[in-house]
């Protein structure tokens, strides 16, 4: 009994020593005719990028000048776009419809020259691209493609989704991971330290596993989860629906072990699709009315 009480005391002390707080709210208002979603910080954290409604188009907001600009108006381009490591290029997937069929193109856009280049086109089954080791890589028909595909296969772990399967590319091997035996997953992503995988079991909980698929942590229900840069925390949304529409949604930050959790948004805001800044000092999310909210975040981990 004494050991049990001591264990509870240690756990309580650990949780109490950590405190997560949010401040300096900034709101980027939606346009009069449509809203924004899916925010992403630039690598230097000075600019916030986000999608238009239904992921049509990419827009930018400069924190210094407080101005919003449109990067493109391509269908699908706002879905899981990413950046080169130096922040000079945006990589994205563009959707085209031909004879009632959807085709994809992998694109790059230079923020310096404002030029757009097609990397690959007429694809039927491909994910949004990833930027790895300064280059772009993407999965098509269950195979890794791109201008560093062979290098990435041999040197750097890459996590992709193949429909609802988690796929790990490592050391020249393609491995489908099924940590829970359901093979029904969403939002799988590799930790910044490249040693853990964050994923959501469809309609149920969100988990963290190692690269062998062994479950390390159960975060409970946590939709659209994103890693913090140090890999110690996760930001996510907890949404409710009536079977047709989302009726309630809040954004939380949690330590990866679930010991410390803090709500980001106020009760009057329906918050969705959150993200972290690269330095971990800001978080952002979109709201039901199409606005983007940005907060400074302070995490006191104690001693």
mmCIF file of C-alpha atoms in Angstrom:
data_model
loop_
_atom_site.group_PDB
_atom_site.id
_atom_site.type_symbol
_atom_site.label_atom_id
_atom_site.label_comp_id
_atom_site.label_asym_id
_atom_site.label_seq_id
_atom_site.Cartn_x
_atom_site.Cartn_y
_atom_site.Cartn_z
ATOM 1 C CA UNK A 1 0.000 0.000 0.000
ATOM 2 C CA UNK A 2 2.856 2.393 0.849
ATOM 3 C CA UNK A 3 4.487 1.688 -2.510
ATOM 4 C CA UNK A 4 1.198 2.435 -4.290
ATOM 5 C CA UNK A 5 0.779 5.767 -2.469
ATOM 6 C CA UNK A 6 4.383 6.685 -3.248
ATOM 7 C CA UNK A 7 3.824 5.910 -6.937
ATOM 8 C CA UNK A 8 0.755 8.150 -7.021
ATOM 9 C CA UNK A 9 2.682 10.915 -5.266
ATOM 10 C CA UNK A 10 5.535 10.723 -7.793
ATOM 11 C CA UNK A 11 3.082 10.795 -10.727
ATOM 12 C CA UNK A 12 1.213 13.772 -9.227
ATOM 13 C CA UNK A 13 4.456 15.657 -8.613
ATOM 14 C CA UNK A 14 5.556 15.053 -12.221
ATOM 15 C CA UNK A 15 2.233 16.271 -13.625
ATOM 16 C CA UNK A 16 2.145 19.308 -11.320
ATOM 17 C CA UNK A 17 5.675 20.303 -12.308
ATOM 18 C CA UNK A 18 4.524 20.728 -15.902
ATOM 19 C CA UNK A 19 2.302 23.601 -16.930
ATOM 20 C CA UNK A 20 1.056 24.524 -20.420
ATOM 21 C CA UNK A 21 -0.335 27.999 -21.054
ATOM 22 C CA UNK A 22 -1.434 29.991 -24.118
ATOM 23 C CA UNK A 23 -1.355 33.731 -24.758
ATOM 24 C CA UNK A 24 -1.104 36.508 -27.393
ATOM 25 C CA UNK A 25 -4.054 35.361 -29.470
ATOM 26 C CA UNK A 26 -4.016 36.505 -33.092
ATOM 27 C CA UNK A 27 -6.942 35.917 -35.458
ATOM 28 C CA UNK A 28 -6.646 35.825 -39.245
ATOM 29 C CA UNK A 29 -10.156 36.505 -40.483
ATOM 30 C CA UNK A 30 -11.644 34.559 -43.364
ATOM 31 C CA UNK A 31 -12.533 36.250 -46.619
ATOM 32 C CA UNK A 32 -16.144 37.363 -47.052
ATOM 33 C CA UNK A 33 -16.918 34.632 -49.596
ATOM 34 C CA UNK A 34 -14.912 31.701 -48.192
ATOM 35 C CA UNK A 35 -12.860 30.557 -45.232
ATOM 36 C CA UNK A 36 -9.443 29.069 -44.470
ATOM 37 C CA UNK A 37 -8.258 25.762 -43.022
ATOM 38 C CA UNK A 38 -5.216 23.493 -42.535
ATOM 39 C CA UNK A 39 -2.605 26.011 -41.261
ATOM 40 C CA UNK A 40 1.138 25.299 -41.553
ATOM 41 C CA UNK A 41 4.050 27.434 -40.298
ATOM 42 C CA UNK A 42 6.988 28.195 -42.557
ATOM 43 C CA UNK A 43 10.295 26.633 -41.433
ATOM 44 C CA UNK A 44 11.466 29.979 -39.992
ATOM 45 C CA UNK A 45 8.098 30.567 -38.295
ATOM 46 C CA UNK A 46 7.691 34.065 -39.766
ATOM 47 C CA UNK A 47 4.841 33.169 -42.112
ATOM 48 C CA UNK A 48 1.722 31.066 -41.719
ATOM 49 C CA UNK A 49 0.349 29.231 -44.740
ATOM 50 C CA UNK A 50 -3.132 27.747 -45.010
ATOM 51 C CA UNK A 51 -5.657 26.344 -47.458
ATOM 52 C CA UNK A 52 -8.831 27.798 -48.860
ATOM 53 C CA UNK A 53 -12.144 26.014 -48.458
ATOM 54 C CA UNK A 54 -12.122 22.364 -49.518
ATOM 55 C CA UNK A 55 -8.299 22.635 -49.757
ATOM 56 C CA UNK A 56 -8.576 24.793 -52.909
ATOM 57 C CA UNK A 57 -5.593 27.118 -53.057
ATOM 58 C CA UNK A 58 -2.740 28.014 -50.705
ATOM 59 C CA UNK A 59 -2.548 31.363 -48.907
ATOM 60 C CA UNK A 60 0.089 33.027 -46.748
ATOM 61 C CA UNK A 61 -0.030 35.389 -43.785
ATOM 62 C CA UNK A 62 3.026 37.446 -42.826
ATOM 63 C CA UNK A 63 3.222 38.011 -39.062
ATOM 64 C CA UNK A 64 5.241 41.207 -39.510
ATOM 65 C CA UNK A 65 3.198 42.995 -42.180
ATOM 66 C CA UNK A 66 -0.132 41.410 -41.147
ATOM 67 C CA UNK A 67 -1.002 40.803 -44.789
ATOM 68 C CA UNK A 68 -2.589 37.795 -46.519
ATOM 69 C CA UNK A 69 -1.583 36.723 -50.028
ATOM 70 C CA UNK A 70 -2.715 33.991 -52.378
ATOM 71 C CA UNK A 71 -0.050 31.546 -53.593
ATOM 72 C CA UNK A 72 -2.248 29.548 -55.984
ATOM 73 C CA UNK A 73 -5.859 28.492 -56.577
ATOM 74 C CA UNK A 74 -5.332 24.845 -57.547
ATOM 75 C CA UNK A 75 -7.841 22.273 -56.385
ATOM 76 C CA UNK A 76 -6.390 20.076 -53.629
ATOM 77 C CA UNK A 77 -3.170 22.069 -53.251
ATOM 78 C CA UNK A 78 -3.968 23.042 -49.670
ATOM 79 C CA UNK A 79 -4.095 19.439 -48.494
ATOM 80 C CA UNK A 80 -0.964 18.507 -46.500
ATOM 81 C CA UNK A 81 1.397 20.763 -48.434
ATOM 82 C CA UNK A 82 4.947 20.927 -47.133
ATOM 83 C CA UNK A 83 8.149 22.970 -47.395
ATOM 84 C CA UNK A 84 11.759 22.517 -48.352
ATOM 85 C CA UNK A 85 14.051 22.674 -45.322
ATOM 86 C CA UNK A 86 15.193 26.219 -46.153
ATOM 87 C CA UNK A 87 11.601 27.380 -46.645
ATOM 88 C CA UNK A 88 12.159 28.571 -50.200
ATOM 89 C CA UNK A 89 9.847 26.037 -51.859
ATOM 90 C CA UNK A 90 6.361 24.660 -51.228
ATOM 91 C CA UNK A 91 5.557 21.129 -52.400
ATOM 92 C CA UNK A 92 1.943 20.136 -52.918
ATOM 93 C CA UNK A 93 -0.442 17.830 -54.749
ATOM 94 C CA UNK A 94 -2.794 19.290 -57.381
ATOM 95 C CA UNK A 95 -6.121 17.695 -58.330
ATOM 96 C CA UNK A 96 -7.514 17.621 -61.868
ATOM 97 C CA UNK A 97 -10.753 16.081 -63.075
ATOM 98 C CA UNK A 98 -10.963 14.529 -66.544
ATOM 99 C CA UNK A 99 -14.066 12.616 -67.682
ATOM 100 C CA UNK A 100 -15.241 12.329 -64.070
ATOM 101 C CA UNK A 101 -11.906 10.842 -62.999
ATOM 102 C CA UNK A 102 -9.507 12.499 -60.585
ATOM 103 C CA UNK A 103 -5.837 12.757 -61.517
ATOM 104 C CA UNK A 104 -3.028 14.114 -59.358
ATOM 105 C CA UNK A 105 0.114 16.106 -60.040
ATOM 106 C CA UNK A 106 3.043 16.630 -57.673
ATOM 107 C CA UNK A 107 4.084 20.284 -57.847
ATOM 108 C CA UNK A 108 6.708 22.643 -56.475
ATOM 109 C CA UNK A 109 6.377 26.401 -56.080
ATOM 110 C CA UNK A 110 9.357 28.701 -55.527
ATOM 111 C CA UNK A 111 8.568 31.472 -53.065
ATOM 112 C CA UNK A 112 11.553 33.445 -54.351
ATOM 113 C CA UNK A 113 10.759 33.431 -58.082
ATOM 114 C CA UNK A 114 7.019 32.666 -57.743
ATOM 115 C CA UNK A 115 7.419 29.981 -60.409
ATOM 116 C CA UNK A 116 5.581 26.650 -60.306
ATOM 117 C CA UNK A 117 6.982 23.409 -61.689
ATOM 118 C CA UNK A 118 5.271 20.068 -62.308
ATOM 119 C CA UNK A 119 7.327 17.208 -60.841
ATOM 120 C CA UNK A 120 4.964 14.386 -61.857
ATOM 121 C CA UNK A 121 1.524 14.312 -63.479
ATOM 122 C CA UNK A 122 -1.367 12.044 -64.466
ATOM 123 C CA UNK A 123 -1.104 10.068 -61.229
ATOM 124 C CA UNK A 124 -4.106 8.124 -59.952
ATOM 125 C CA UNK A 125 -3.082 6.876 -56.503
ATOM 126 C CA UNK A 126 -0.642 9.144 -54.731
ATOM 127 C CA UNK A 127 -0.295 10.951 -51.420
ATOM 128 C CA UNK A 128 0.745 14.516 -50.788
ATOM 129 C CA UNK A 129 4.553 14.846 -51.097
ATOM 130 C CA UNK A 130 7.111 14.976 -48.299
ATOM 131 C CA UNK A 131 10.345 16.984 -48.244
ATOM 132 C CA UNK A 132 13.279 14.888 -46.998
ATOM 133 C CA UNK A 133 16.987 15.710 -47.044
ATOM 134 C CA UNK A 134 16.272 18.805 -49.105
ATOM 135 C CA UNK A 135 14.367 16.935 -51.825
ATOM 136 C CA UNK A 136 10.810 15.761 -52.507
ATOM 137 C CA UNK A 137 9.467 12.227 -52.261
ATOM 138 C CA UNK A 138 5.965 10.783 -52.679
ATOM 139 C CA UNK A 139 4.230 7.420 -52.800
ATOM 140 C CA UNK A 140 2.415 6.201 -55.924
ATOM 141 C CA UNK A 141 0.585 2.873 -56.185
ATOM 142 C CA UNK A 142 2.315 1.646 -53.052
ATOM 143 C CA UNK A 143 5.836 2.518 -54.233
ATOM 144 C CA UNK A 144 8.099 5.339 -53.151
ATOM 145 C CA UNK A 145 8.838 7.815 -55.925
ATOM 146 C CA UNK A 146 10.759 11.067 -56.311
ATOM 147 C CA UNK A 147 14.214 12.353 -56.948
ATOM 148 C CA UNK A 148 15.684 10.843 -53.759
ATOM 149 C CA UNK A 149 13.621 7.664 -53.550
ATOM 150 C CA UNK A 150 16.609 5.319 -53.509
ATOM 151 C CA UNK A 151 18.581 7.468 -51.052
ATOM 152 C CA UNK A 152 15.563 7.775 -48.765
ATOM 153 C CA UNK A 153 14.957 4.049 -48.848
ATOM 154 C CA UNK A 154 18.498 3.300 -47.718
ATOM 155 C CA UNK A 155 19.173 6.068 -45.216
ATOM 156 C CA UNK A 156 16.102 7.753 -43.774
ATOM 157 C CA UNK A 157 12.920 6.238 -42.303
ATOM 158 C CA UNK A 158 9.825 7.452 -44.132
ATOM 159 C CA UNK A 159 6.233 6.895 -43.014
ATOM 160 C CA UNK A 160 3.414 6.958 -45.556
ATOM 161 C CA UNK A 161 -0.251 6.008 -45.659
ATOM 162 C CA UNK A 162 -1.364 3.494 -48.302
ATOM 163 C CA UNK A 163 -5.130 3.878 -48.093
ATOM 164 C CA UNK A 164 -5.656 2.915 -44.402
ATOM 165 C CA UNK A 165 -2.350 1.067 -43.950
ATOM 166 C CA UNK A 166 0.766 2.483 -42.262
ATOM 167 C CA UNK A 167 3.841 1.957 -44.439
ATOM 168 C CA UNK A 168 7.427 2.304 -43.201
ATOM 169 C CA UNK A 169 10.277 2.620 -45.703
ATOM 170 C CA UNK A 170 13.621 1.870 -44.054
ATOM 171 C CA UNK A 171 16.937 0.318 -45.079
ATOM 172 C CA UNK A 172 15.653 -0.586 -48.530
ATOM 173 C CA UNK A 173 12.559 -2.326 -47.183
ATOM 174 C CA UNK A 174 8.863 -1.505 -47.411
ATOM 175 C CA UNK A 175 7.004 -2.701 -44.314
ATOM 176 C CA UNK A 176 3.287 -2.428 -43.635
ATOM 177 C CA UNK A 177 2.731 -1.915 -39.919
ATOM 178 C CA UNK A 178 -0.476 -3.028 -38.208
ATOM 179 C CA UNK A 179 0.076 -2.129 -34.526
ATOM 180 C CA UNK A 180 -3.500 -2.861 -33.401
ATOM 181 C CA UNK A 181 -4.417 -5.599 -35.856
ATOM 182 C CA UNK A 182 -7.153 -3.449 -37.432
ATOM 183 C CA UNK A 183 -5.356 -2.030 -40.483
ATOM 184 C CA UNK A 184 -7.698 0.971 -40.293
ATOM 185 C CA UNK A 185 -5.474 3.978 -39.670
ATOM 186 C CA UNK A 186 -5.268 7.694 -40.384
ATOM 187 C CA UNK A 187 -2.837 10.573 -39.893
ATOM 188 C CA UNK A 188 0.327 8.501 -39.458
ATOM 189 C CA UNK A 189 3.470 10.601 -39.050
ATOM 190 C CA UNK A 190 7.079 10.062 -38.036
ATOM 191 C CA UNK A 191 8.391 11.847 -34.952
ATOM 192 C CA UNK A 192 10.945 14.630 -35.502
ATOM 193 C CA UNK A 193 13.547 12.336 -33.898
ATOM 194 C CA UNK A 194 12.538 9.612 -36.423
ATOM 195 C CA UNK A 195 12.109 6.918 -33.786
ATOM 196 C CA UNK A 196 8.339 6.885 -33.182
ATOM 197 C CA UNK A 197 5.124 6.887 -35.211
ATOM 198 C CA UNK A 198 1.984 8.812 -34.279
ATOM 199 C CA UNK A 199 -1.269 7.458 -35.746
ATOM 200 C CA UNK A 200 -5.037 7.354 -35.311
ATOM 201 C CA UNK A 201 -7.114 4.187 -35.271
ATOM 202 C CA UNK A 202 -10.179 5.131 -37.348
ATOM 203 C CA UNK A 203 -13.051 6.288 -35.146
ATOM 204 C CA UNK A 204 -11.261 5.322 -31.947
ATOM 205 C CA UNK A 205 -8.031 6.313 -30.172
ATOM 206 C CA UNK A 206 -4.689 7.773 -31.202
ATOM 207 C CA UNK A 207 -1.443 5.968 -30.380
ATOM 208 C CA UNK A 208 2.324 6.252 -30.518
ATOM 209 C CA UNK A 209 4.365 3.188 -31.451
ATOM 210 C CA UNK A 210 8.018 2.467 -32.176
ATOM 211 C CA UNK A 211 9.295 1.662 -35.668
ATOM 212 C CA UNK A 212 8.535 -2.025 -35.096
ATOM 213 C CA UNK A 213 4.876 -1.256 -34.419
ATOM 214 C CA UNK A 214 5.003 -1.800 -30.648
ATOM 215 C CA UNK A 215 2.515 0.456 -28.856
ATOM 216 C CA UNK A 216 4.190 2.922 -26.486
ATOM 217 C CA UNK A 217 1.373 5.338 -25.572
ATOM 218 C CA UNK A 218 -2.419 5.592 -25.883
ATOM 219 C CA UNK A 219 -3.559 9.226 -26.142
ATOM 220 C CA UNK A 220 -7.279 8.509 -26.200
ATOM 221 C CA UNK A 221 -9.404 10.065 -28.933
ATOM 222 C CA UNK A 222 -7.182 12.624 -30.691
ATOM 223 C CA UNK A 223 -7.987 13.529 -34.302
ATOM 224 C CA UNK A 224 -5.608 15.173 -36.810
ATOM 225 C CA UNK A 225 -2.625 14.881 -34.415
ATOM 226 C CA UNK A 226 0.663 16.724 -34.988
ATOM 227 C CA UNK A 227 4.052 16.352 -33.276
ATOM 228 C CA UNK A 228 5.827 19.172 -31.469
ATOM 229 C CA UNK A 229 9.347 19.841 -32.774
ATOM 230 C CA UNK A 230 10.979 18.220 -29.728
ATOM 231 C CA UNK A 231 8.771 15.118 -29.987
ATOM 232 C CA UNK A 232 7.586 15.477 -26.389
ATOM 233 C CA UNK A 233 4.084 16.775 -27.090
ATOM 234 C CA UNK A 234 1.199 16.346 -29.514
ATOM 235 C CA UNK A 235 -1.467 18.825 -30.588
ATOM 236 C CA UNK A 236 -4.805 17.477 -31.795
ATOM 237 C CA UNK A 237 -8.529 18.079 -32.005
ATOM 238 C CA UNK A 238 -11.369 16.318 -30.205
ATOM 239 C CA UNK A 239 -14.454 16.594 -32.387
ATOM 240 C CA UNK A 240 -18.047 15.396 -32.119
ATOM 241 C CA UNK A 241 -20.573 15.006 -34.924
ATOM 242 C CA UNK A 242 -24.212 14.132 -35.527
ATOM 243 C CA UNK A 243 -23.422 11.689 -38.303
ATOM 244 C CA UNK A 244 -23.407 14.425 -40.919
ATOM 245 C CA UNK A 245 -21.649 17.518 -39.552
ATOM 246 C CA UNK A 246 -19.144 18.367 -36.837
ATOM 247 C CA UNK A 247 -21.121 19.816 -33.914
ATOM 248 C CA UNK A 248 -18.283 20.469 -31.460
ATOM 249 C CA UNK A 249 -14.495 20.505 -31.658
ATOM 250 C CA UNK A 250 -11.728 21.596 -29.297
ATOM 251 C CA UNK A 251 -7.941 21.628 -29.664
ATOM 252 C CA UNK A 252 -5.620 20.239 -26.983
ATOM 253 C CA UNK A 253 -1.908 19.953 -26.339
ATOM 254 C CA UNK A 254 -0.800 16.821 -24.501
ATOM 255 C CA UNK A 255 2.464 15.256 -23.442
ATOM 256 C CA UNK A 256 3.056 12.043 -25.382
ATOM 257 C CA UNK A 257 2.390 9.952 -22.268
ATOM 258 C CA UNK A 258 -0.911 11.780 -21.709
ATOM 259 C CA UNK A 259 0.105 12.890 -18.219
ATOM 260 C CA UNK A 260 -0.363 16.601 -18.984
ATOM 261 C CA UNK A 261 -3.121 18.017 -21.194
ATOM 262 C CA UNK A 262 -4.241 21.603 -21.818
ATOM 263 C CA UNK A 263 -7.085 23.000 -23.910
ATOM 264 C CA UNK A 264 -6.042 25.698 -26.393
ATOM 265 C CA UNK A 265 -9.244 27.345 -27.620
ATOM 266 C CA UNK A 266 -11.999 29.129 -25.732
ATOM 267 C CA UNK A 267 -15.417 27.471 -25.434
ATOM 268 C CA UNK A 268 -17.025 29.803 -27.993
ATOM 269 C CA UNK A 269 -14.696 28.675 -30.819
ATOM 270 C CA UNK A 270 -15.050 25.409 -32.717
ATOM 271 C CA UNK A 271 -11.351 24.622 -33.230
ATOM 272 C CA UNK A 272 -10.002 22.175 -35.825
ATOM 273 C CA UNK A 273 -6.871 20.977 -37.644
ATOM 274 C CA UNK A 274 -4.103 22.370 -35.410
ATOM 275 C CA UNK A 275 -0.371 22.685 -36.009
ATOM 276 C CA UNK A 276 2.871 23.696 -34.245
ATOM 277 C CA UNK A 277 5.480 26.245 -35.215
ATOM 278 C CA UNK A 278 8.949 24.742 -35.838
ATOM 279 C CA UNK A 279 10.375 26.352 -32.683
ATOM 280 C CA UNK A 280 7.465 25.086 -30.570
ATOM 281 C CA UNK A 281 6.563 28.609 -29.413
ATOM 282 C CA UNK A 282 3.304 28.991 -31.339
ATOM 283 C CA UNK A 283 0.303 26.866 -32.256
ATOM 284 C CA UNK A 284 -2.390 27.536 -34.853
ATOM 285 C CA UNK A 285 -5.740 26.060 -35.828
ATOM 286 C CA UNK A 286 -8.712 26.841 -38.045
ATOM 287 C CA UNK A 287 -12.233 27.513 -36.794
ATOM 288 C CA UNK A 288 -15.656 26.553 -38.096
ATOM 289 C CA UNK A 289 -16.193 30.044 -39.529
ATOM 290 C CA UNK A 290 -13.006 29.796 -41.610
ATOM 291 C CA UNK A 291 -10.769 31.981 -39.434
ATOM 292 C CA UNK A 292 -7.248 31.002 -38.354
ATOM 293 C CA UNK A 293 -6.265 31.375 -34.691
ATOM 294 C CA UNK A 294 -2.649 31.659 -33.540
ATOM 295 C CA UNK A 295 -1.467 31.445 -29.919
ATOM 296 C CA UNK A 296 1.892 31.673 -28.212
ATOM 297 C CA UNK A 297 2.480 28.578 -26.102
ATOM 298 C CA UNK A 298 4.574 28.286 -22.951
ATOM 299 C CA UNK A 299 5.456 24.890 -21.501
ATOM 300 C CA UNK A 300 7.025 24.857 -18.051
ATOM 301 C CA UNK A 301 8.445 21.376 -17.530
ATOM 302 C CA UNK A 302 9.795 22.130 -14.053
ATOM 303 C CA UNK A 303 12.998 20.553 -12.873
#
